[in-house]
Amino acid sequence: MTPTKTTQLGRIRFSLWILVAAAVLALGGAYFVRTIGVREPPPVTVGEADVRSEFSLTDHNGNHVTEADFLGRWQLVFFGFTHCPDICPTTLAFMANVLDRFGDEVERVAPIFITVDPTRDTPEVMAEYVQAFHPKLVGLTGSEAEVAAAAQSFRVYYERMEEETAPDGYLMAHSGHIYLMTTEGRFEDVFREGEQSAADMAADILARMNGKQ
């Protein structure tokens, strides 16, 4: 091999080493940025749920009430109907269990059951129904428009479903959430019967009421 060819091969090898070194640096840099240097910022959630305690209804004693009558107390609100075969009695029994665990603190809570079937759930019917679950439970009913407005403020779904085997030939489909509202009527949280024990739910709410959460 002549000295000229040897020099050319040396230059080629040198160039190849430069390319390899550049590739290694580029890959290393990308790995460093991805794993150590730059991280995507976490998602940021702002604002609050558009769930409001706003209603103008009639309680199970026949009195006209609004959300203002419950200000100063934490509200536990559940929507349903007295002919409900399963979700309502189960959830209201669960709510009663939670209330019993509050002890004296139960006076700071307004447990409210709002019907989505005002045609059948008159104040008299509501009175008999809610008292079967807990003496503190307040039953609320009203006109079709008043109930619809209350459900809208809580973002509650309900719908009449024709069912031949049901009393009067229909049922009311509805969501099964229990809303926890603050003493100012603002949305705090939502619960479902079966997703935690009554003891855990009571402890959770008591902690919020006493500023420990």
GROMACS .gro file of C-alpha atoms in nm:
model
  213
    1MET     CA    1   0.000   0.000   0.000
    2THR     CA    2   0.137   0.337  -0.100
    3PRO     CA    3   0.178   0.618   0.156
    4THR     CA    4  -0.095   0.818  -0.026
    5LYS     CA    5  -0.353   0.539   0.005
    6THR     CA    6  -0.259   0.487   0.370
    7THR     CA    7  -0.323   0.854   0.439
    8GLN     CA    8  -0.665   0.842   0.265
    9LEU     CA    9  -0.774   0.534   0.462
   10GLY     CA   10  -0.669   0.706   0.785
   11ARG     CA   11  -0.881   1.009   0.700
   12ILE     CA   12  -1.181   0.786   0.622
   13ARG     CA   13  -1.144   0.599   0.952
   14PHE     CA   14  -1.111   0.930   1.139
   15SER     CA   15  -1.429   1.063   0.971
   16LEU     CA   16  -1.619   0.746   1.059
   17TRP     CA   17  -1.512   0.775   1.424
   18ILE     CA   18  -1.631   1.136   1.428
   19LEU     CA   19  -1.973   1.029   1.294
   20VAL     CA   20  -2.001   0.747   1.547
   21ALA     CA   21  -1.906   0.980   1.834
   22ALA     CA   22  -2.162   1.239   1.719
   23ALA     CA   23  -2.436   0.976   1.704
   24VAL     CA   24  -2.353   0.851   2.053
   25LEU     CA   25  -2.360   1.205   2.192
   26ALA     CA   26  -2.693   1.277   2.021
   27LEU     CA   27  -2.857   0.961   2.156
   28GLY     CA   28  -2.713   1.017   2.500
   29GLY     CA   29  -2.840   1.372   2.504
   30ALA     CA   30  -3.188   1.266   2.400
   31TYR     CA   31  -3.197   1.000   2.674
   32PHE     CA   32  -3.079   1.253   2.932
   33VAL     CA   33  -3.347   1.505   2.835
   34ARG     CA   34  -3.619   1.242   2.832
   35THR     CA   35  -3.530   1.077   3.162
   36ILE     CA   36  -3.364   1.342   3.373
   37GLY     CA   37  -3.371   1.688   3.231
   38VAL     CA   38  -3.706   1.796   3.095
   39ARG     CA   39  -4.031   1.656   3.233
   40GLU     CA   40  -4.377   1.737   3.109
   41PRO     CA   41  -4.565   1.952   3.359
   42PRO     CA   42  -4.847   1.772   3.544
   43PRO     CA   43  -5.203   1.848   3.429
   44VAL     CA   44  -5.360   2.137   3.614
   45THR     CA   45  -5.728   2.138   3.706
   46VAL     CA   46  -5.889   2.467   3.797
   47GLY     CA   47  -6.237   2.575   3.900
   48GLU     CA   48  -6.500   2.369   4.086
   49ALA     CA   49  -6.781   2.135   3.994
   50ASP     CA   50  -7.090   2.317   3.870
   51VAL     CA   51  -7.313   2.148   4.128
   52ARG     CA   52  -7.521   2.386   4.334
   53SER     CA   53  -7.762   2.347   4.621
   54GLU     CA   54  -8.043   2.557   4.478
   55PHE     CA   55  -8.408   2.458   4.511
   56SER     CA   56  -8.753   2.579   4.600
   57LEU     CA   57  -8.954   2.282   4.727
   58THR     CA   58  -9.197   2.159   4.993
   59ASP     CA   59  -9.076   1.953   5.288
   60HIS     CA   60  -9.254   1.646   5.425
   61ASN     CA   61  -9.433   1.866   5.680
   62GLY     CA   62  -9.585   2.082   5.408
   63ASN     CA   63  -9.352   2.382   5.456
   64HIS     CA   64  -9.206   2.572   5.163
   65VAL     CA   65  -8.826   2.557   5.186
   66THR     CA   66  -8.525   2.668   4.985
   67GLU     CA   67  -8.154   2.604   5.018
   68ALA     CA   68  -8.137   2.906   5.252
   69ASP     CA   69  -8.320   2.704   5.518
   70PHE     CA   70  -8.025   2.465   5.537
   71LEU     CA   71  -7.735   2.710   5.531
   72GLY     CA   72  -7.500   2.668   5.825
   73ARG     CA   73  -7.533   2.290   5.815
   74TRP     CA   74  -7.354   2.038   5.598
   75GLN     CA   75  -7.598   1.885   5.354
   76LEU     CA   76  -7.619   1.520   5.249
   77VAL     CA   77  -7.850   1.517   4.947
   78PHE     CA   78  -7.991   1.216   4.766
   79PHE     CA   79  -8.247   1.206   4.482
   80GLY     CA   80  -8.487   0.914   4.439
   81PHE     CA   81  -8.850   0.812   4.476
   82THR     CA   82  -9.058   0.621   4.729
   83HIS     CA   83  -9.165   0.345   4.487
   84CYS     CA   84  -8.802   0.266   4.409
   85PRO     CA   85  -8.752  -0.111   4.450
   86ASP     CA   86  -8.382  -0.117   4.533
   87ILE     CA   87  -8.141   0.179   4.508
   88CYS     CA   88  -8.339   0.427   4.719
   89PRO     CA   89  -8.417   0.207   5.021
   90THR     CA   90  -8.063   0.069   5.016
   91THR     CA   91  -7.903   0.412   4.992
   92LEU     CA   92  -8.128   0.575   5.250
   93ALA     CA   93  -8.061   0.291   5.496
   94PHE     CA   94  -7.690   0.347   5.433
   95MET     CA   95  -7.728   0.722   5.491
   96ALA     CA   96  -7.909   0.648   5.817
   97ASN     CA   97  -7.618   0.428   5.924
   98VAL     CA   98  -7.377   0.713   5.845
   99LEU     CA   99  -7.589   0.961   6.042
  100ASP     CA  100  -7.595   0.734   6.346
  101ARG     CA  101  -7.214   0.739   6.346
  102PHE     CA  102  -7.197   1.118   6.371
  103GLY     CA  103  -7.304   1.119   6.737
  104ASP     CA  104  -7.384   1.469   6.858
  105GLU     CA  105  -7.231   1.610   6.537
  106VAL     CA  106  -7.544   1.497   6.352
  107GLU     CA  107  -7.699   1.831   6.451
  108ARG     CA  108  -7.455   1.997   6.210
  109VAL     CA  109  -7.586   1.791   5.917
  110ALA     CA  110  -7.903   1.822   5.709
  111PRO     CA  111  -7.980   1.486   5.541
  112ILE     CA  112  -8.215   1.554   5.250
  113PHE     CA  113  -8.410   1.319   5.023
  114ILE     CA  114  -8.553   1.487   4.711
  115THR     CA  115  -8.807   1.294   4.509
  116VAL     CA  116  -8.789   1.268   4.131
  117ASP     CA  117  -9.149   1.139   4.127
  118PRO     CA  118  -9.354   1.431   4.262
  119THR     CA  119  -9.675   1.298   4.108
  120ARG     CA  120  -9.692   1.017   4.363
  121ASP     CA  121  -9.458   1.150   4.632
  122THR     CA  122  -9.679   1.404   4.808
  123PRO     CA  123  -9.565   1.556   5.140
  124GLU     CA  124  -9.775   1.299   5.326
  125VAL     CA  125  -9.617   1.009   5.138
  126MET     CA  126  -9.270   1.155   5.188
  127ALA     CA  127  -9.331   1.200   5.562
  128GLU     CA  128  -9.415   0.836   5.614
  129TYR     CA  129  -9.128   0.722   5.393
  130VAL     CA  130  -8.838   0.926   5.534
  131GLN     CA  131  -8.934   0.864   5.895
  132ALA     CA  132  -8.898   0.492   5.831
  133PHE     CA  133  -8.526   0.549   5.776
  134HIS     CA  134  -8.411   0.822   6.015
  135PRO     CA  135  -8.579   1.092   6.227
  136LYS     CA  136  -8.337   1.357   6.094
  137LEU     CA  137  -8.406   1.281   5.729
  138VAL     CA  138  -8.593   1.560   5.545
  139GLY     CA  139  -8.812   1.468   5.248
  140LEU     CA  140  -8.862   1.729   4.976
  141THR     CA  141  -9.111   1.732   4.692
  142GLY     CA  142  -9.276   1.992   4.469
  143SER     CA  143  -9.421   2.048   4.126
  144GLU     CA  144  -9.272   1.879   3.821
  145ALA     CA  145  -9.097   2.206   3.730
  146GLU     CA  146  -8.963   2.262   4.082
  147VAL     CA  147  -8.821   1.911   4.104
  148ALA     CA  148  -8.669   1.942   3.757
  149ALA     CA  149  -8.501   2.269   3.857
  150ALA     CA  150  -8.360   2.114   4.175
  151ALA     CA  151  -8.226   1.814   3.982
  152GLN     CA  152  -8.069   2.047   3.728
  153SER     CA  153  -7.887   2.243   3.997
  154PHE     CA  154  -7.735   1.919   4.131
  155ARG     CA  155  -7.674   1.784   3.778
  156VAL     CA  156  -7.888   1.480   3.860
  157TYR     CA  157  -8.023   1.258   3.582
  158TYR     CA  158  -8.371   1.107   3.608
  159GLU     CA  159  -8.625   0.976   3.361
  160ARG     CA  160  -8.963   0.806   3.370
  161MET     CA  161  -8.946   0.446   3.243
  162GLU     CA  162  -9.260   0.257   3.147
  163GLU     CA  163  -9.275  -0.081   3.324
  164GLU     CA  164  -9.590  -0.294   3.317
  165THR     CA  165  -9.508  -0.485   3.632
  166ALA     CA  166  -9.432  -0.174   3.840
  167PRO     CA  167  -9.693   0.008   4.052
  168ASP     CA  168  -9.890   0.246   3.826
  169GLY     CA  169  -9.698   0.105   3.529
  170TYR     CA  170  -9.374   0.299   3.561
  171LEU     CA  171  -9.045   0.342   3.740
  172MET     CA  172  -8.807   0.636   3.765
  173ALA     CA  173  -8.453   0.582   3.643
  174HIS     CA  174  -8.212   0.809   3.830
  175SER     CA  175  -7.852   0.850   3.936
  176GLY     CA  176  -7.758   0.712   4.277
  177HIS     CA  177  -7.510   0.962   4.419
  178ILE     CA  178  -7.511   1.115   4.765
  179TYR     CA  179  -7.396   1.478   4.747
  180LEU     CA  180  -7.202   1.636   5.030
  181MET     CA  181  -7.249   2.013   5.030
  182THR     CA  182  -7.073   2.258   5.260
  183THR     CA  183  -7.238   2.484   5.514
  184GLU     CA  184  -7.244   2.754   5.242
  185GLY     CA  185  -7.419   2.521   4.998
  186ARG     CA  186  -7.113   2.460   4.782
  187PHE     CA  187  -7.029   2.122   4.637
  188GLU     CA  188  -6.778   1.927   4.849
  189ASP     CA  189  -6.787   1.566   4.733
  190VAL     CA  190  -7.001   1.282   4.611
  191PHE     CA  191  -7.045   0.929   4.749
  192ARG     CA  192  -7.218   0.610   4.644
  193GLU     CA  193  -7.353   0.340   4.869
  194GLY     CA  194  -7.135   0.031   4.833
  195GLU     CA  195  -6.814   0.215   4.749
  196GLN     CA  196  -6.710   0.256   5.114
  197SER     CA  197  -6.838   0.147   5.451
  198ALA     CA  198  -7.070   0.368   5.656
  199ALA     CA  199  -6.793   0.399   5.916
  200ASP     CA  200  -6.541   0.521   5.657
  201MET     CA  201  -6.786   0.768   5.504
  202ALA     CA  202  -6.880   0.907   5.846
  203ALA     CA  203  -6.513   0.944   5.943
  204ASP     CA  204  -6.437   1.115   5.611
  205ILE     CA  205  -6.719   1.368   5.652
  206LEU     CA  206  -6.643   1.434   6.019
  207ALA     CA  207  -6.281   1.510   5.925
  208ARG     CA  208  -6.400   1.765   5.667
  209MET     CA  209  -6.648   1.916   5.910
  210ASN     CA  210  -6.372   1.964   6.164
  211GLY     CA  211  -6.115   2.092   5.918
  212LYS     CA  212  -5.890   1.789   5.938
  213GLN     CA  213  -5.891   1.711   5.568
   0.00000   0.00000   0.00000
